[in-house]
mmCIF file of C-alpha atoms and ligand atoms in Angstrom:
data_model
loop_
_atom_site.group_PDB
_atom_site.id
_atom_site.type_symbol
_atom_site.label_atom_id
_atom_site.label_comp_id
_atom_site.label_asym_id
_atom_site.label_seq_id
_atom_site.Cartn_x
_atom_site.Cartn_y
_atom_site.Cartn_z
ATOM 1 C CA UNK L 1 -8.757 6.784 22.705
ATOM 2 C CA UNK L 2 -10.750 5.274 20.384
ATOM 3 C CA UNK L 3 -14.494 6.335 20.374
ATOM 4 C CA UNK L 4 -17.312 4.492 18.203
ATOM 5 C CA UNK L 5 -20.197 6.285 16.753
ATOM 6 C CA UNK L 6 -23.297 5.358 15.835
ATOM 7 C CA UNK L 7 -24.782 7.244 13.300
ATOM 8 C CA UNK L 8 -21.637 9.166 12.106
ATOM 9 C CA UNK L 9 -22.427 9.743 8.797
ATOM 10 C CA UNK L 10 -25.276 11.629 9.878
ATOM 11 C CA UNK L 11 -25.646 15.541 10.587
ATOM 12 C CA UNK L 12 -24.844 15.614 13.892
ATOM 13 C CA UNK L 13 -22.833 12.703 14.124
ATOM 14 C CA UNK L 14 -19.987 13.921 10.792
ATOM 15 C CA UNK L 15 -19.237 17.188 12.543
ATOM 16 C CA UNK L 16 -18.733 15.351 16.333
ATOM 17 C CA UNK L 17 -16.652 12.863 13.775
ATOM 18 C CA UNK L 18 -14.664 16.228 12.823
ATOM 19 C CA UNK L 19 -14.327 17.657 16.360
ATOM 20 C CA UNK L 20 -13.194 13.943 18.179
ATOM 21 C CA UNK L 21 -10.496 13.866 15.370
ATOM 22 C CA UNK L 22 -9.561 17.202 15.811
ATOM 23 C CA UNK L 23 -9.358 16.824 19.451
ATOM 24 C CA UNK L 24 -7.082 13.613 18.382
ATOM 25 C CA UNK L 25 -9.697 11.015 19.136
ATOM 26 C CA UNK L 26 -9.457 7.506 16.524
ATOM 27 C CA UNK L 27 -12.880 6.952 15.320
ATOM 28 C CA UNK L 28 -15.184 4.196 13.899
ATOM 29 C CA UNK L 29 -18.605 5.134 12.582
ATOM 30 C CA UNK L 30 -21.553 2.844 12.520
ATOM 31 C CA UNK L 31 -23.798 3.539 10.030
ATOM 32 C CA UNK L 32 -26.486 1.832 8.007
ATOM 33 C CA UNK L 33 -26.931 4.776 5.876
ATOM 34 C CA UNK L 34 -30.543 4.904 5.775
ATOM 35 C CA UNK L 35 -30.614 8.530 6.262
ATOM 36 C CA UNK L 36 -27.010 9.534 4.867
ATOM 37 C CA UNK L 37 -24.363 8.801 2.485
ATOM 38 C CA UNK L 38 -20.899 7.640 2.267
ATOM 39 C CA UNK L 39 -19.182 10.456 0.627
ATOM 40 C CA UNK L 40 -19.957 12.572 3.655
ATOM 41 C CA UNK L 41 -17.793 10.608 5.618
ATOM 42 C CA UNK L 42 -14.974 11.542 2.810
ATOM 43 C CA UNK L 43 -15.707 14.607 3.195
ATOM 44 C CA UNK L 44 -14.939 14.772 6.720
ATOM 45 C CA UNK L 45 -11.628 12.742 5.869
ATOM 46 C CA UNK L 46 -10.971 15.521 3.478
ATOM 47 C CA UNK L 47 -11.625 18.567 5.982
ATOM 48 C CA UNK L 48 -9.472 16.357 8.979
ATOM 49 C CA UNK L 49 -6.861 15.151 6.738
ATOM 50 C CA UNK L 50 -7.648 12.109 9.202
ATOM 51 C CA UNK L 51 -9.061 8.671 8.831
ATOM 52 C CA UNK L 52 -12.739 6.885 9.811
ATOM 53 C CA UNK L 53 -12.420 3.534 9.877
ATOM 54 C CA UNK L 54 -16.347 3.060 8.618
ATOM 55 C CA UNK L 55 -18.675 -0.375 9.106
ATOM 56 C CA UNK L 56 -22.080 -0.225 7.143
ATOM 57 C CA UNK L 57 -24.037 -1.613 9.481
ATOM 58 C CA UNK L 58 -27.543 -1.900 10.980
ATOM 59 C CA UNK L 59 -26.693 -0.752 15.069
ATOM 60 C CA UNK L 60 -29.833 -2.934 16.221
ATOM 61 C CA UNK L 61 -28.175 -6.210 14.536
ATOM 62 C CA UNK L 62 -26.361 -7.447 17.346
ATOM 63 C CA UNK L 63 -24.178 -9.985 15.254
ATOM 64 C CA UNK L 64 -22.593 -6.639 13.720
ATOM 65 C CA UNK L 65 -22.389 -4.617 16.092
ATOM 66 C CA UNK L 66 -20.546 -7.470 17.912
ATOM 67 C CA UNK L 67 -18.263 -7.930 15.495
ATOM 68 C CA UNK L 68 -17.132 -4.161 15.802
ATOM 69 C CA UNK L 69 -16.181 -4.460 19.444
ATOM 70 C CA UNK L 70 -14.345 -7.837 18.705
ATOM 71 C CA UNK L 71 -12.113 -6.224 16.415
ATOM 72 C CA UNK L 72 -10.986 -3.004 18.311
ATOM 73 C CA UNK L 73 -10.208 -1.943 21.312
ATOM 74 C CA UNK L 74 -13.185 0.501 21.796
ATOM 75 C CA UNK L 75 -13.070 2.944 24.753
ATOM 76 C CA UNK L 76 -16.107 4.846 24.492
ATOM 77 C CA UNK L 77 -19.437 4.939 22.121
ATOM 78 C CA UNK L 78 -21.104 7.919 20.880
ATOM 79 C CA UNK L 79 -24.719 6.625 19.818
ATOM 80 C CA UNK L 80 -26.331 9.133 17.945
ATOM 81 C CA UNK L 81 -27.845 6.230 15.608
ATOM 82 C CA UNK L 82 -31.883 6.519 15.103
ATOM 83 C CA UNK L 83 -34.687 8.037 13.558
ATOM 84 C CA UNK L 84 -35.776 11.603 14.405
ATOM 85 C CA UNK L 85 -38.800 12.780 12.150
ATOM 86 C CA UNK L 86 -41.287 13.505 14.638
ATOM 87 C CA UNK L 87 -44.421 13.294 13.035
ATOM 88 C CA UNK L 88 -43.147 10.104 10.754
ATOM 89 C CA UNK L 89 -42.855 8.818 14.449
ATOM 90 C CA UNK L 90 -47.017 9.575 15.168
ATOM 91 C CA UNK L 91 -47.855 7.441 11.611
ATOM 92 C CA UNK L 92 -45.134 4.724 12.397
ATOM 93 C CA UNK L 93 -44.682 4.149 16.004
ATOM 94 C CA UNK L 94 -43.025 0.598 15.736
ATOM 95 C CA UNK L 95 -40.594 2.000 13.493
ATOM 96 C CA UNK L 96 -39.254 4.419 15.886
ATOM 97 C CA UNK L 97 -39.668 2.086 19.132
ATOM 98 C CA UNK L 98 -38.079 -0.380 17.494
ATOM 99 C CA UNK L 99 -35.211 1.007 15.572
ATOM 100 C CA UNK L 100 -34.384 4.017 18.956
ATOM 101 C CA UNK L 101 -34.982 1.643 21.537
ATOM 102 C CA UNK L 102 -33.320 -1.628 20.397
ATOM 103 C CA UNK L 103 -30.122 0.013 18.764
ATOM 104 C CA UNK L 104 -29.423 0.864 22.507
ATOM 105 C CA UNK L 105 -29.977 -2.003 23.888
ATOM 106 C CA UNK L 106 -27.627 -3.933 21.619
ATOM 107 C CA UNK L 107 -25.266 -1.408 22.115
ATOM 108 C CA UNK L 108 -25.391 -1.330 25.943
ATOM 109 C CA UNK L 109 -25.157 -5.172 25.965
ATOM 110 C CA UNK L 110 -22.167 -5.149 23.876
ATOM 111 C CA UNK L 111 -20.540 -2.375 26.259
ATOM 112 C CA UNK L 112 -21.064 -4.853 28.749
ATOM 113 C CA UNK L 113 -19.845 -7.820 26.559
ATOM 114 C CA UNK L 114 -16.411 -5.994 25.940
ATOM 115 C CA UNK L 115 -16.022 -3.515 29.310
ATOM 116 C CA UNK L 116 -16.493 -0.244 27.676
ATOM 117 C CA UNK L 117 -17.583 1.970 30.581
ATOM 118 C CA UNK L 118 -18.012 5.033 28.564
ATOM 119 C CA UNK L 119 -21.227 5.929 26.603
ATOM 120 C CA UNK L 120 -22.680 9.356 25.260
ATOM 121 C CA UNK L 121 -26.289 9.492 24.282
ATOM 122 C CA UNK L 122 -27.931 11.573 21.954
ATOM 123 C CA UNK L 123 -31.225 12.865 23.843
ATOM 124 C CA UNK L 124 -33.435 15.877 23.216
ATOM 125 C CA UNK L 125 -34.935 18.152 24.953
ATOM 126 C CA UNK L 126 -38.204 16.820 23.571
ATOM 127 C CA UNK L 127 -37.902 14.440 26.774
ATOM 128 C CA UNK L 128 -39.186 17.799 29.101
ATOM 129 C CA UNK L 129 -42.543 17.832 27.741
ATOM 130 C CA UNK L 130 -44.647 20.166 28.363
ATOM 131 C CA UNK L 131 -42.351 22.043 31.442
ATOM 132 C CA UNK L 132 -41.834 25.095 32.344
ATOM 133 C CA UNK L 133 -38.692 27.137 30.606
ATOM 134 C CA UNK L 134 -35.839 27.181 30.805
ATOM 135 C CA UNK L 135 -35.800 23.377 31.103
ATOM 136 C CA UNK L 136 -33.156 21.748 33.807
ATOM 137 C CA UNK L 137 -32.080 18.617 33.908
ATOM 138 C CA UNK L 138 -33.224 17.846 37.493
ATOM 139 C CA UNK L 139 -36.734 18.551 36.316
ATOM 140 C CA UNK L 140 -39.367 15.619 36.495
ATOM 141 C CA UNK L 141 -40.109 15.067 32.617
ATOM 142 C CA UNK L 142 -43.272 15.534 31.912
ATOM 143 C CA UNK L 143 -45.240 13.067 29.079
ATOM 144 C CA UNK L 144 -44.033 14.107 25.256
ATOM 145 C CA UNK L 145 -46.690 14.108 22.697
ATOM 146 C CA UNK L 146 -45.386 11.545 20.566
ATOM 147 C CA UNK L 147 -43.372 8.192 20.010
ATOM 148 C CA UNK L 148 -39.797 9.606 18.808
ATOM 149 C CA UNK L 149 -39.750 12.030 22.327
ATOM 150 C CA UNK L 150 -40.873 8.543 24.254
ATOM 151 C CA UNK L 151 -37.947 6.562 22.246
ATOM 152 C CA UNK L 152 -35.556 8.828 23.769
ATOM 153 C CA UNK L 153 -37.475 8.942 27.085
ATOM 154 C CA UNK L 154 -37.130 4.928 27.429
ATOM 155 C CA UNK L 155 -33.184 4.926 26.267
ATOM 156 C CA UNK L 156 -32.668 7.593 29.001
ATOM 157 C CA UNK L 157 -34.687 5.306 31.443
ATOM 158 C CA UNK L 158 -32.916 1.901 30.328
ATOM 159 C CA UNK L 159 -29.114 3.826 30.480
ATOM 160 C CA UNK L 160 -30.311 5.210 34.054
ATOM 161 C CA UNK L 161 -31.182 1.366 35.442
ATOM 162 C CA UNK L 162 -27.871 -0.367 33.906
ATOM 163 C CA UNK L 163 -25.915 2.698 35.200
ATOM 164 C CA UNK L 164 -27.511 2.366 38.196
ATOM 165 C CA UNK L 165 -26.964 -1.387 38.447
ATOM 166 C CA UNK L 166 -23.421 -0.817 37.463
ATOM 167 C CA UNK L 167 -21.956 2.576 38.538
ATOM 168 C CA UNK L 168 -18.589 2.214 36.924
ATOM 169 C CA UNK L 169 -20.848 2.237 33.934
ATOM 170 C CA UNK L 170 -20.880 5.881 32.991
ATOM 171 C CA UNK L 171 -23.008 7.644 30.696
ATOM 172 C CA UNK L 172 -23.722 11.172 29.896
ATOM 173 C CA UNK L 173 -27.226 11.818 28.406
ATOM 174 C CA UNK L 174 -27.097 14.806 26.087
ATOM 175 C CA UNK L 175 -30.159 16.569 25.796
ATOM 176 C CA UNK L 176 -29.971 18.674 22.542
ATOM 177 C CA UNK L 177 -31.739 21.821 21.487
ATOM 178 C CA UNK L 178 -32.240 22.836 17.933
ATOM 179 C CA UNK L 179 -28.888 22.517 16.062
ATOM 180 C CA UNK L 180 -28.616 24.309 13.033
ATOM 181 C CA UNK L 181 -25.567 25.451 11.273
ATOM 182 C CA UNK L 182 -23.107 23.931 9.452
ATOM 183 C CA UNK L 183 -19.430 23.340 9.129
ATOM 184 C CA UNK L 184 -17.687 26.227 8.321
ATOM 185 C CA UNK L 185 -16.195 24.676 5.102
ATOM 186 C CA UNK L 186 -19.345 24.468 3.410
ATOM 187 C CA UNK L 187 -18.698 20.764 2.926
ATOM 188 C CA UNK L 188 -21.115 19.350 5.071
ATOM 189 C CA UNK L 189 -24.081 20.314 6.462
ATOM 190 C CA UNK L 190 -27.581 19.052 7.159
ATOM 191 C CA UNK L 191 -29.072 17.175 4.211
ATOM 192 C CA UNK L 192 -32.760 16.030 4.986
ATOM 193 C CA UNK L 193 -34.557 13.660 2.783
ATOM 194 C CA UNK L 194 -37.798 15.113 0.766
ATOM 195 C CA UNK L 195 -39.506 18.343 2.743
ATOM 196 C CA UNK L 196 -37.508 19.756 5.400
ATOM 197 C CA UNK L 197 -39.301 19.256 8.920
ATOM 198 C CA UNK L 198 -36.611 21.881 10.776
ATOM 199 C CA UNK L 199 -36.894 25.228 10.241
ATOM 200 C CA UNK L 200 -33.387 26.122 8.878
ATOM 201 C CA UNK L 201 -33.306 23.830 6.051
ATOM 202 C CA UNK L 202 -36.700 25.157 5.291
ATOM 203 C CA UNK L 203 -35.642 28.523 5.344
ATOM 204 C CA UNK L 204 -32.647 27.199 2.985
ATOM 205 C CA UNK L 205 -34.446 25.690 0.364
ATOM 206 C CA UNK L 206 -36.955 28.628 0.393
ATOM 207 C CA UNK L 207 -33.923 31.165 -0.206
ATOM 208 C CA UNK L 208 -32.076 28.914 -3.148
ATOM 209 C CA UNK L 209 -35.374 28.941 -4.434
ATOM 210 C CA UNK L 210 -36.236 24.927 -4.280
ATOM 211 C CA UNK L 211 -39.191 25.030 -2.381
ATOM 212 C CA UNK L 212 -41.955 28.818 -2.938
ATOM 213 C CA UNK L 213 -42.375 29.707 0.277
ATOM 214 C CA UNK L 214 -41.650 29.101 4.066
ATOM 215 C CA UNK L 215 -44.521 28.265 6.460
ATOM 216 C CA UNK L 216 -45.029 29.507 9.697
ATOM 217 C CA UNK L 217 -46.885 26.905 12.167
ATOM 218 C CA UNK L 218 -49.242 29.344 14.275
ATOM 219 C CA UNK L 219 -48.311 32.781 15.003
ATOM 220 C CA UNK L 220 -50.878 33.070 17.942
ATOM 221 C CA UNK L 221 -48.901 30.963 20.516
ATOM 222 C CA UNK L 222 -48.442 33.290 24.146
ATOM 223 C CA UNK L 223 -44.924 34.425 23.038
ATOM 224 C CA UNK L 224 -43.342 38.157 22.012
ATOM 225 C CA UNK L 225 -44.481 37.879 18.797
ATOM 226 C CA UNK L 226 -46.880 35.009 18.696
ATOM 227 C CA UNK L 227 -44.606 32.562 16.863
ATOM 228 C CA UNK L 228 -42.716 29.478 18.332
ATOM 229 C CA UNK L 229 -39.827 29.933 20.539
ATOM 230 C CA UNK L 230 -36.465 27.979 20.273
ATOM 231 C CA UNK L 231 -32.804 27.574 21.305
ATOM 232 C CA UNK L 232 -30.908 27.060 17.818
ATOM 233 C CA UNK L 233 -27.160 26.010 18.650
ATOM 234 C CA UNK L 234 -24.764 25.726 15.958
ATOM 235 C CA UNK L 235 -24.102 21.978 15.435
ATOM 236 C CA UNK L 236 -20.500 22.150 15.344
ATOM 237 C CA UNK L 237 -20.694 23.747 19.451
ATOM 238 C CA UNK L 238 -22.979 20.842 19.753
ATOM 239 C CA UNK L 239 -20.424 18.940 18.755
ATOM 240 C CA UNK L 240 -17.888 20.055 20.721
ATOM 241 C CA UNK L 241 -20.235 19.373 23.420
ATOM 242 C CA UNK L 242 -19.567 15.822 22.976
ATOM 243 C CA UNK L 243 -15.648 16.045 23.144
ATOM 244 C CA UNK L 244 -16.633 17.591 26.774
ATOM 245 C CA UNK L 245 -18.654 15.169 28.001
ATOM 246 C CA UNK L 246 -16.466 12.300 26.814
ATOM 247 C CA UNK L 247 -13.291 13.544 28.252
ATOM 248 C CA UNK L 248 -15.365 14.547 31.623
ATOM 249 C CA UNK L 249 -17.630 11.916 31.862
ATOM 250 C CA UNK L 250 -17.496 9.960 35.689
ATOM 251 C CA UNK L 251 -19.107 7.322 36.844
ATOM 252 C CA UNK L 252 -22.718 7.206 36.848
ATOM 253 C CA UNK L 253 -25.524 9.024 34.867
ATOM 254 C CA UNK L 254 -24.963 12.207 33.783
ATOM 255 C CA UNK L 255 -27.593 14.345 32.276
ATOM 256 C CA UNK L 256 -26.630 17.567 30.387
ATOM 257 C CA UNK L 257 -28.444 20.200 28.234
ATOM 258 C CA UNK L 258 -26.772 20.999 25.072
ATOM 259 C CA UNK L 259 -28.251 24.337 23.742
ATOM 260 C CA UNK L 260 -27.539 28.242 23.544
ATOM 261 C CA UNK L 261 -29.740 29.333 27.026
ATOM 262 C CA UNK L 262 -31.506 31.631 24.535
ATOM 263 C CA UNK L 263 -35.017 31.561 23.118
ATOM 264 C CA UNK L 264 -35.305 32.807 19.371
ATOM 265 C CA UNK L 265 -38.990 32.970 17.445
ATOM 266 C CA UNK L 266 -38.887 31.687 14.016
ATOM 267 C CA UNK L 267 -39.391 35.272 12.604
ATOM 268 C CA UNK L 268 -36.473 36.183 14.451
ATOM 269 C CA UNK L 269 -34.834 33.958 12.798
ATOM 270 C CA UNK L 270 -36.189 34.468 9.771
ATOM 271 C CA UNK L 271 -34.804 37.934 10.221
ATOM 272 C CA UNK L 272 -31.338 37.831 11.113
ATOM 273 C CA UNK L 273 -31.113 35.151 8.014
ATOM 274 C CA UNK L 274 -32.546 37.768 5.888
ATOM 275 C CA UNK L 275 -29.874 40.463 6.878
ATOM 276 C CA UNK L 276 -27.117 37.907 7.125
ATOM 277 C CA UNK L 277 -27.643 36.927 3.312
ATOM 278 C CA UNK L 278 -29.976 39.573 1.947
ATOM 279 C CA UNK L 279 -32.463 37.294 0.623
ATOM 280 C CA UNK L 280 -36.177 37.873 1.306
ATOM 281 C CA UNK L 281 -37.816 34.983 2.391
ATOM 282 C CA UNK L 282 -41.649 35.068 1.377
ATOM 283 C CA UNK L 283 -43.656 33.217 4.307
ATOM 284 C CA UNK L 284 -47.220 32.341 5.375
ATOM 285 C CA UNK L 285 -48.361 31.915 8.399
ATOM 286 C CA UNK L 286 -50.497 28.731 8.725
ATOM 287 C CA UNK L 287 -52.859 26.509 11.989
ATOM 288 C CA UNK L 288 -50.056 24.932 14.538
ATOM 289 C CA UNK L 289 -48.372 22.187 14.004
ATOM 290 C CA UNK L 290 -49.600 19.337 16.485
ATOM 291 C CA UNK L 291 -47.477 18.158 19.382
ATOM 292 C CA UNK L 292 -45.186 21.726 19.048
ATOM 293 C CA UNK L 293 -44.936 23.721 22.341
ATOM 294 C CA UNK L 294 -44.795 27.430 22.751
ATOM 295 C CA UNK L 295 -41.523 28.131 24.192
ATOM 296 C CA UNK L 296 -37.961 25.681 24.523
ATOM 297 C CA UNK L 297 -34.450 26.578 25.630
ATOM 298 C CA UNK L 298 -32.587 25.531 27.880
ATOM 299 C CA UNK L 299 -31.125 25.944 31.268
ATOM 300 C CA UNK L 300 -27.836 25.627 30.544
ATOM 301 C CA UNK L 301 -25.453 25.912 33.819
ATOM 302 C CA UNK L 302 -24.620 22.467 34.828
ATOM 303 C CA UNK L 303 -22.656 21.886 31.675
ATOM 304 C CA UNK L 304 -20.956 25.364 31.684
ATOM 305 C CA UNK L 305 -20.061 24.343 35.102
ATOM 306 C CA UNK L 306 -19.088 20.582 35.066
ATOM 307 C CA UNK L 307 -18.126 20.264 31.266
ATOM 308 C CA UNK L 308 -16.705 23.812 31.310
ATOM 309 C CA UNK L 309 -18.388 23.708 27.754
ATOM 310 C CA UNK L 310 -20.524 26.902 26.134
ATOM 311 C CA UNK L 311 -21.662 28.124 22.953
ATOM 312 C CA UNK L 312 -19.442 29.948 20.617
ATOM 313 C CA UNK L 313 -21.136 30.337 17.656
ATOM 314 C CA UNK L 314 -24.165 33.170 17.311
ATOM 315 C CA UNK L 315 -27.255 32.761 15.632
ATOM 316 C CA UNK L 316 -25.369 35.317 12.397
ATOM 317 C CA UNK L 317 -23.112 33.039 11.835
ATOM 318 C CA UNK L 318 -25.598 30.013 11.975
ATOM 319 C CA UNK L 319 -27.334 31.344 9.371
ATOM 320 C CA UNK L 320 -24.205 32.217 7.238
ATOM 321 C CA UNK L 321 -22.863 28.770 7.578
ATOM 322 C CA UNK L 322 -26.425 26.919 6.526
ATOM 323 C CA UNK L 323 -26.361 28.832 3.181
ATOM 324 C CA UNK L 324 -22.680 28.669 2.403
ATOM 325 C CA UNK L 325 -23.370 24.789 2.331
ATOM 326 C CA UNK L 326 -26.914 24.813 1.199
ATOM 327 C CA UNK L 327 -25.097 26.905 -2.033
ATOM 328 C CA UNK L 328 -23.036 23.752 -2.364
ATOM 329 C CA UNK L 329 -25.547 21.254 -2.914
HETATM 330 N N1 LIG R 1 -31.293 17.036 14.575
HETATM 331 C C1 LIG R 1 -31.974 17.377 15.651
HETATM 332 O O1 LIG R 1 -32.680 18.404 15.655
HETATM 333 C C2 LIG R 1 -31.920 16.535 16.904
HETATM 334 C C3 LIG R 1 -32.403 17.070 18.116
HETATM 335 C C4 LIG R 1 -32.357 16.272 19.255
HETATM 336 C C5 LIG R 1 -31.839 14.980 19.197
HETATM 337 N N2 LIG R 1 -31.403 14.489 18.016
HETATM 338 C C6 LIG R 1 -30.865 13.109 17.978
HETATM 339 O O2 LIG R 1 -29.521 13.138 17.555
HETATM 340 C C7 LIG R 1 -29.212 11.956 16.796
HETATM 341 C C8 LIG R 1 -28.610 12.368 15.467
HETATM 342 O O3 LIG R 1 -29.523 13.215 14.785
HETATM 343 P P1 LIG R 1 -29.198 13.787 13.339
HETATM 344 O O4 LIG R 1 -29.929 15.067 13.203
HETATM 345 O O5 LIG R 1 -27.740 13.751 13.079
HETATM 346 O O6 LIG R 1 -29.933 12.685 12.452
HETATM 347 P P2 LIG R 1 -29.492 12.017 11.075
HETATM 348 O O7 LIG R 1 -30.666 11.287 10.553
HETATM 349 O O8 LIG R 1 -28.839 13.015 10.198
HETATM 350 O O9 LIG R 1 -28.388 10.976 11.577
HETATM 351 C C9 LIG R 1 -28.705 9.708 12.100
HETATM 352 C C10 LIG R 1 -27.792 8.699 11.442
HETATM 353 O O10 LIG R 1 -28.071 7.421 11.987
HETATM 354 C C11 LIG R 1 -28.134 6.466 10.941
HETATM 355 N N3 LIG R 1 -28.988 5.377 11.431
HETATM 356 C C12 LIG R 1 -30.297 5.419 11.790
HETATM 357 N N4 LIG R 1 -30.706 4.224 12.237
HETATM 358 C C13 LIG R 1 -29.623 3.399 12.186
HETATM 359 C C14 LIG R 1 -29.382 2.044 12.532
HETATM 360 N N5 LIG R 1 -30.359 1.263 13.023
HETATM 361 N N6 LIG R 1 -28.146 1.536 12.347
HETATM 362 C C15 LIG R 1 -27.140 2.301 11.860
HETATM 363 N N7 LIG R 1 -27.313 3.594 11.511
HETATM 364 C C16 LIG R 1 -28.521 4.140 11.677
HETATM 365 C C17 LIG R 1 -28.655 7.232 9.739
HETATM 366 O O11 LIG R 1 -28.279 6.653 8.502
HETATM 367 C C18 LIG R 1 -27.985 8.598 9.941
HETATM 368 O O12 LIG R 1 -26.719 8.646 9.300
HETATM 369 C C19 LIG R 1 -30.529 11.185 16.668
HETATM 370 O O13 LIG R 1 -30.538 10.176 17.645
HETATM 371 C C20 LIG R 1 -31.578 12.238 16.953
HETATM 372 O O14 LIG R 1 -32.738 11.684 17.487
HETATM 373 C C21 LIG R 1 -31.414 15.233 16.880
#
């Protein structure tokens, strides 16, 4: 089977690149590398011993993306392609619209084009809003607070109608927690450009000594110990999630939630990191951030049950895995 992704070279995208062609999948990666680089798709060629056949393209350009799907034989597309800072998204809203929104509409057109029935979608759980947890899938969403969380909201909605107007069209909408983690090589890993906006990479840089000291956004929200709750998932379960969903996806729409079912504050966190690699990390507790939420994780059932996927990576080894490859950088 051979499974396009958008966005491969990126963090989530180069380990579901290692586990599709582990799990024997052929793969072609889309990327315009805008927020990644080349060599990590060597190094995933190194830790597979397998090959990426590899187009450096823009995914909203629909000339290129064309020319992908006229040239091979593609059975299913994994679009993780976009942008994902969320408060770049506040200052730039066009940016994100435009570049979330219209990648999946060339995509879905050229599904269409070429009969390719199969398509994963990278969602987030920032599409629940302001519900109450543990979020479900068959939840109404509620608003998000900003124009990255209503890019995915509007690619879930456009994916839902074509689906809808063509069941054999099947999709599985992953809604992801917090991934963290790395692979377990220490060869890649998550890379962000300039200051971290994820906690782990914060903590990271903090330990190796790159950036002074970690801050803390509110420690007064109504939770156990007043900081923000969240369900961290190592990203190489969430990419197994996607071998899953691709090799169980039916017709229709299929919405899933890709996280641990567990809710972890960030000086939780901050803890177990500490132990795991006995480095103190100094911190300060500053105002909240706006647009966070008190408390995310996830229900996650349904895709125990119909993906017969679950986390099996803990929070220790998480932490162990994003300093092994922050050590390598
Ligand atoms: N990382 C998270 O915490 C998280 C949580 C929920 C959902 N998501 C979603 O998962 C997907 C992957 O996230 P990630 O953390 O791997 O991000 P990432 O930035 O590391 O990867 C995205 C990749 O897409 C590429 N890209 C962006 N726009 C493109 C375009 N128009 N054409 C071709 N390539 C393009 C980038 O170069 C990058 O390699 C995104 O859609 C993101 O919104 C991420």
């Amino acid at each position: 089977m051979i499974v396009l992704v958008t966005g491969g070279a990126g963090f989530i995208g180069s380990h579901t690149c290692i586990a599709l062609l582990e799990a024997g999948f052929k793969v072609i990666v889309a990327d315009n590398l805008c927020n990644s680089r080349v060599e990590i798709l060597n190094k995933v060629m190194e830790i597979t011993k397998k090959n990426i056949i590899f187009y450096e393209i823009d995914v909203t350009n629909e000339h290129s993306v064309d020319r992908i799907f006229s040239e091979h034989h593609i059975d299913g597309v994994i679009h993780f392609a976009g942008y994902k800072a969320v408060g770049e998204s506040v200052k730039e809203p066009l940016k994100y619209y435009y570049n979330n929104i219209i990648s999946t509409i060339v995509l879905v057109r050229a599904c269409q084009k070429y009969k390719v029935q199969r398509f994963v979608f990278s969602s987030s759980a920032t599409v629940y809003g302001e519900n109450e947890v543990p979020f479900k899938e068959s939840m109404i969403l509620k608003p998000t607070t900003n124009p990255y969380g209503e890019s995915k909201t509007i690619s879930e909605r456009i994916l839902i109608d074509v689906s809808e107007a063509n069941p054999a069209f099947s999709v599985a909408l992953l809604r992801y927690f917090n991934p963290i983690g790395a692979h377990e090589s220490g060869l890649i890993g998550e890379e962000p450009n300039g200051a971290p906006n994820n906690l782990m990479p914060y903590i990271t840089q903090v330990a190796k000594g790159k950036i002074e000291k970690l801050r803390i956004f509110g420690a007064d929200y109504p939770t156990f110990d007043g900081t923000g709750v969240r369900d961290y998932i190592h990203v190489m379960d969430l990419a197994e999630g996607h071998i899953a969903a691709l090799i169980h996806l039916k017709e229709g729409i299929h919405k899933y939630n890709l996280g641990s079912g567990k809710g972890t504050s960030v000086l939780e966190l901050v803890t177990i990191f500490e132990e795991e690699t006995g480095i103190k990390i100094p911190f300060d507790v500053i105002d909240r951030r706006p647009g966070d939420i008190a408390e995310c994780y996830a229900d996650v059932r349904k895709a125990r049950e119909e993906l017969n996927w679950y986390v099996i990576r803990d929070l220790r080894m998480m932490c162990r895995d994003a300093w092994r490859f922050e050590k390598n950088i």
